[in-house]
PDB file of C-alpha atoms in Angstrom:
ATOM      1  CA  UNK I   1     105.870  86.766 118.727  1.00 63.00           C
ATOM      2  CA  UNK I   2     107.790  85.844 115.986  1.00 90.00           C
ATOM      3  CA  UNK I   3     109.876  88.002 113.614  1.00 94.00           C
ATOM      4  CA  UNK I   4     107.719  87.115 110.612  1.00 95.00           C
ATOM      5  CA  UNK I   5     104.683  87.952 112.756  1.00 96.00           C
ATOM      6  CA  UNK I   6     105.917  91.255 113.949  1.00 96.00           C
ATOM      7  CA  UNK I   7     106.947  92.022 110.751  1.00 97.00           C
ATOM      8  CA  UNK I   8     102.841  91.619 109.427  1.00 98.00           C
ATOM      9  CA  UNK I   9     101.769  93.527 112.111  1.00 97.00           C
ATOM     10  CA  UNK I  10     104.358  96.519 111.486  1.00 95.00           C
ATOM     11  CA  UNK I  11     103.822  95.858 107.707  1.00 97.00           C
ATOM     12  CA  UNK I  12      99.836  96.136 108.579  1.00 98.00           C
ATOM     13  CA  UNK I  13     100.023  99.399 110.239  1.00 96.00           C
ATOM     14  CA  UNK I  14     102.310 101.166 107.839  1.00 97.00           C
ATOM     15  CA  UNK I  15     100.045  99.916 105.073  1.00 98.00           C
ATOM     16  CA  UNK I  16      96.973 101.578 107.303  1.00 98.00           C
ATOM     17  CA  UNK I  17      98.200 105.009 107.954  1.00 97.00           C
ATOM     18  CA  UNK I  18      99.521 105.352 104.380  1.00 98.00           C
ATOM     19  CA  UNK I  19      95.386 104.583 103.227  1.00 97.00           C
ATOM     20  CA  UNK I  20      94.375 107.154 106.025  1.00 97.00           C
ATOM     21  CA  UNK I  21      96.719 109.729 105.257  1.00 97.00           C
ATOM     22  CA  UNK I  22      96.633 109.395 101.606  1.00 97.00           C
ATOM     23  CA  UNK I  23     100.302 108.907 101.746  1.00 97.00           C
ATOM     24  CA  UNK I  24     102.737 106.593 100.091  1.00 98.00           C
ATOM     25  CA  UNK I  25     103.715 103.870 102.679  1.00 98.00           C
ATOM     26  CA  UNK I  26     107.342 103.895 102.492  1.00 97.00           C
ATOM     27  CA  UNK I  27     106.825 108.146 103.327  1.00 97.00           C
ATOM     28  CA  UNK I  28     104.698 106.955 106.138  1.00 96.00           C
ATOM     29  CA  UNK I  29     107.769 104.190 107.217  1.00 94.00           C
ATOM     30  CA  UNK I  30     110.302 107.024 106.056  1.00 93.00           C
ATOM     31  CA  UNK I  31     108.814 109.163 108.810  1.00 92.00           C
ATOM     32  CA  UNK I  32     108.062 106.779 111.494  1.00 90.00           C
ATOM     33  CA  UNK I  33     111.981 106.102 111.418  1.00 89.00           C
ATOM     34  CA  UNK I  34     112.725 109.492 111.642  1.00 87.00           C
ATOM     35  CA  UNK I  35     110.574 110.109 114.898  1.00 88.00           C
ATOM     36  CA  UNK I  36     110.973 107.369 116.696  1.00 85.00           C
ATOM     37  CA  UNK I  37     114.875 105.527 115.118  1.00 76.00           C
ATOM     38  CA  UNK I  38     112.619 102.934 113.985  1.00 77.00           C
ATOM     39  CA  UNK I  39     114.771  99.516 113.367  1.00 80.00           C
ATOM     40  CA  UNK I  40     112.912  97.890 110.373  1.00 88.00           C
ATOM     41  CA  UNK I  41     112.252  94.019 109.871  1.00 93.00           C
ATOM     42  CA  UNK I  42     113.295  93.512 105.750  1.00 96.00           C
ATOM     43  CA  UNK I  43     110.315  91.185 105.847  1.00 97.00           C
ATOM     44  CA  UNK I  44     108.269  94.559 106.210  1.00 96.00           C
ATOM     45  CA  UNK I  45     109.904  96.358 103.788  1.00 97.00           C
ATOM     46  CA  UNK I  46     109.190  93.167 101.262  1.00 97.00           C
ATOM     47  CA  UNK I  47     105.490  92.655 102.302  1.00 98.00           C
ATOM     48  CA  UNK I  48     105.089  96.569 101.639  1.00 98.00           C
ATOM     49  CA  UNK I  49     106.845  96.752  98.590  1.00 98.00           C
ATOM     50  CA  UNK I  50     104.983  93.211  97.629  1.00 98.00           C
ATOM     51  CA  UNK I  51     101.320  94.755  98.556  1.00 98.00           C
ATOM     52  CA  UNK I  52     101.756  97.916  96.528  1.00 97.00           C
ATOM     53  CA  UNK I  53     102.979  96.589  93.553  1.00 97.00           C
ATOM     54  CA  UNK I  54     100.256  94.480  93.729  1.00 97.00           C
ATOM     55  CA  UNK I  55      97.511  95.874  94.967  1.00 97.00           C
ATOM     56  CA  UNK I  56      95.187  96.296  92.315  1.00 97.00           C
ATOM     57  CA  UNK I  57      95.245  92.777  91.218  1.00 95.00           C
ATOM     58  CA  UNK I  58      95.000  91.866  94.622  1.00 97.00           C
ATOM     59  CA  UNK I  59      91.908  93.935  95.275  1.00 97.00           C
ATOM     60  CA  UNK I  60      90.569  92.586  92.485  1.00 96.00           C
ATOM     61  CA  UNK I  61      90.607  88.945  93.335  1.00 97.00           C
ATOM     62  CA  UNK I  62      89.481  90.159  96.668  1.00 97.00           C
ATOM     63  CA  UNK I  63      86.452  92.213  95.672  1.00 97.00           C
ATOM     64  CA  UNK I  64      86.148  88.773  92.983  1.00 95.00           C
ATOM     65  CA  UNK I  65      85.742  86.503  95.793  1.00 96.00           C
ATOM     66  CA  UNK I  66      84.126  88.565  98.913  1.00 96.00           C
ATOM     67  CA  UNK I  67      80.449  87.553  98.653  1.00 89.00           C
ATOM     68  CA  UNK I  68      78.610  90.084  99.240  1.00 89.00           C
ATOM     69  CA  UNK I  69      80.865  92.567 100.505  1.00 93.00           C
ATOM     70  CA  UNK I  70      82.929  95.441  98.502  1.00 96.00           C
ATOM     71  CA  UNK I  71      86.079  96.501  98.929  1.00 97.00           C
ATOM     72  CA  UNK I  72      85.295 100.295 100.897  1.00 96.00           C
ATOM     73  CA  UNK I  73      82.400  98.265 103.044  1.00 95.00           C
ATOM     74  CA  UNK I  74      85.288  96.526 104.414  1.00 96.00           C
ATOM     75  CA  UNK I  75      86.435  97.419 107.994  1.00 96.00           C
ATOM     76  CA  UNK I  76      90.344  98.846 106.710  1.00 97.00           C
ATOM     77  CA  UNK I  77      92.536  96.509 109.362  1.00 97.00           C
ATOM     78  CA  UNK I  78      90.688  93.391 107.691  1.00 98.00           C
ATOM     79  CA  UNK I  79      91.541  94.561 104.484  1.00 98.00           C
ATOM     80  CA  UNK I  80      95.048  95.405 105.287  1.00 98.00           C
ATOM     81  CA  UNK I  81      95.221  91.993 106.530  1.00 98.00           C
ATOM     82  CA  UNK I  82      93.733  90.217 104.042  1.00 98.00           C
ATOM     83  CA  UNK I  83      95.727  92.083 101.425  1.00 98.00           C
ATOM     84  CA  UNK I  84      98.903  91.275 102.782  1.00 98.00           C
ATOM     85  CA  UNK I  85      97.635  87.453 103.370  1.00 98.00           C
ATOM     86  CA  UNK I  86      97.139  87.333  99.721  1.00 98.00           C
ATOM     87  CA  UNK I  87     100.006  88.711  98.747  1.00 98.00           C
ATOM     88  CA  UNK I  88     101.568  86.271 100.465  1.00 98.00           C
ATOM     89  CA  UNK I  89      99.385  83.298  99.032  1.00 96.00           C
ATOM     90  CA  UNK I  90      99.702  84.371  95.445  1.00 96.00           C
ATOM     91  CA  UNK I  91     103.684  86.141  95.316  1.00 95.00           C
ATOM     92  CA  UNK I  92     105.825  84.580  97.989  1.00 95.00           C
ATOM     93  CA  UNK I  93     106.689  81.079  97.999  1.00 93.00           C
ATOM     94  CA  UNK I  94     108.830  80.769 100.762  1.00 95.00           C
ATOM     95  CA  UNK I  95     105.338  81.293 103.150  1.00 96.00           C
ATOM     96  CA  UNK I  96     103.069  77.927 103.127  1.00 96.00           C
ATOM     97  CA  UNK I  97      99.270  78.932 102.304  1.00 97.00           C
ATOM     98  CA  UNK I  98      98.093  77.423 105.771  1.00 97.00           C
ATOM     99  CA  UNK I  99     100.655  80.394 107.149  1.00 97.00           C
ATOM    100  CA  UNK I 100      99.648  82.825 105.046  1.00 97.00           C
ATOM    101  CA  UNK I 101      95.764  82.652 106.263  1.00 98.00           C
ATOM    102  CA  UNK I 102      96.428  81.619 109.764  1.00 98.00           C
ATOM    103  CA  UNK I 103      98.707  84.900 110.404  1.00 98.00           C
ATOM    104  CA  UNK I 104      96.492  87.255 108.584  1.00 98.00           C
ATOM    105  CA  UNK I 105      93.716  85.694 110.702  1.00 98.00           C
ATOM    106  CA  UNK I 106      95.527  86.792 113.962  1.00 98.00           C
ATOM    107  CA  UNK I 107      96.589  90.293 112.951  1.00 98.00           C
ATOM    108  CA  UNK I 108      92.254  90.802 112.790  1.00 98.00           C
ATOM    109  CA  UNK I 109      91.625  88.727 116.014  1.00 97.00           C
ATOM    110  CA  UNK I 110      93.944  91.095 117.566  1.00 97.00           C
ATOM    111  CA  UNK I 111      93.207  94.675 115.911  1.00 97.00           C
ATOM    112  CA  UNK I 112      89.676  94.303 114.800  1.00 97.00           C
ATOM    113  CA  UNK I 113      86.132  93.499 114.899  1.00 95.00           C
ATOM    114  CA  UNK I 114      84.823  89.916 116.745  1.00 96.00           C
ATOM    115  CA  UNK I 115      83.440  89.084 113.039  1.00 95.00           C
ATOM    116  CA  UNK I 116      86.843  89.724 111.195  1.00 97.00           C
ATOM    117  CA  UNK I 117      88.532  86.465 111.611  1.00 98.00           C
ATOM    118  CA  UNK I 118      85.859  84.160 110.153  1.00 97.00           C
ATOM    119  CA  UNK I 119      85.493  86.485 107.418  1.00 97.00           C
ATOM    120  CA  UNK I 120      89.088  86.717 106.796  1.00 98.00           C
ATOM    121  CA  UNK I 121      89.766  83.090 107.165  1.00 98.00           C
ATOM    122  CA  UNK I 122      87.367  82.393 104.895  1.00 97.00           C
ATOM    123  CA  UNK I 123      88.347  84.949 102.142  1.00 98.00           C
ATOM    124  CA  UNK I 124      91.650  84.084 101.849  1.00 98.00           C
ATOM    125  CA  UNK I 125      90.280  80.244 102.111  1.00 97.00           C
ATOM    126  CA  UNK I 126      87.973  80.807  99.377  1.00 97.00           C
ATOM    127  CA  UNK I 127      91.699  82.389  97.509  1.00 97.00           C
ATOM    128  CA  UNK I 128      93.426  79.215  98.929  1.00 97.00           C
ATOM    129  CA  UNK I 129      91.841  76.911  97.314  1.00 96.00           C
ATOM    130  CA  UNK I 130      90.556  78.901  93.966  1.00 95.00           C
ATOM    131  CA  UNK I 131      94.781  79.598  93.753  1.00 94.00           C
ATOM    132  CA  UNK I 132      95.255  77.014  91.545  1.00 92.00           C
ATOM    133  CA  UNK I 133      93.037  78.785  88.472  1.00 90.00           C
ATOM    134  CA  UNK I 134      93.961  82.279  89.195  1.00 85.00           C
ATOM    135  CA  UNK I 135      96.089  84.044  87.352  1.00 58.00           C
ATOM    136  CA  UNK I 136      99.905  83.945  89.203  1.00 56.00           C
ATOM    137  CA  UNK I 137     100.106  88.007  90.180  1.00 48.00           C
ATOM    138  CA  UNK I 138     103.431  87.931  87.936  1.00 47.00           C
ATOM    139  CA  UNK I 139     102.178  86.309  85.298  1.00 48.00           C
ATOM    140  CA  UNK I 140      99.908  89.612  84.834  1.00 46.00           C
ATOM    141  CA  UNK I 141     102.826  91.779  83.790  1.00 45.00           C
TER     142      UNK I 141
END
């Protein structure tokens, strides 16, 4: 697996115990490294820093764009994934789009549900192509 990979998978599960536990996810990360002398990836530390900052505009192009589903209907690994996947789409330039859904498409196949990575690949699709006319996250500060 690739660093980059690993990195949205670690990313993914910090972001998922922080929701579960109510916790900030660099406390959940901060702990982690203290119980187990973690060695972190600084893509993780950018897609979690990148994904909180962002989140609520995120989440709101994804609850925008999710025909017919809402945001809390959503199994929580998908929308881990697909947050990070359009964080990535929308704030980081160095990661091509195609990347950006393609990864985030096989963090689901492998952690969730046998429906997750159609929905999720067509999500951040939809996102993909509407990118053009949506308002650049930064550009919202």
């Amino acid at each position: 697996m690739a660093k980059r990979s690993k990195a949205r998978r670690r990313a993914l599960e910090i972001l998922f115990e922080a929701e579960q536990r109510d916790m900030d996810p660099f406390e959940v990360l901060r702990v982690r490294r203290e119980r187990a002398d973690l060695i972190v990836n600084e893509y993780v530390l950018e897609l979690i820093d990148g994904v909180k900052s962002e989140q609520e505009h995120i989440d709101e192009i994804l609850a925008t764009y999710a025909r017919g589903w809402t945001l809390e209907r959503m199994p929580r690994v998908d929308l881990m994934a697909l947050r990070i996947g359009a964080w990535e789409l929308l704030c980081n330039t160095d990661i091509p789009d195609n990347v950006a859904v393609s990864e985030a498409v096989a963090l689901v196949k492998e952690l969730s549900t046998d429906d997750s990575p159609s929905f999720v690949n067509g999500l951040l699709g939809r996102i993909q192509v509407l990118k053009p006319t949506l308002v650049e996250v930064d550009d919202v500060e």
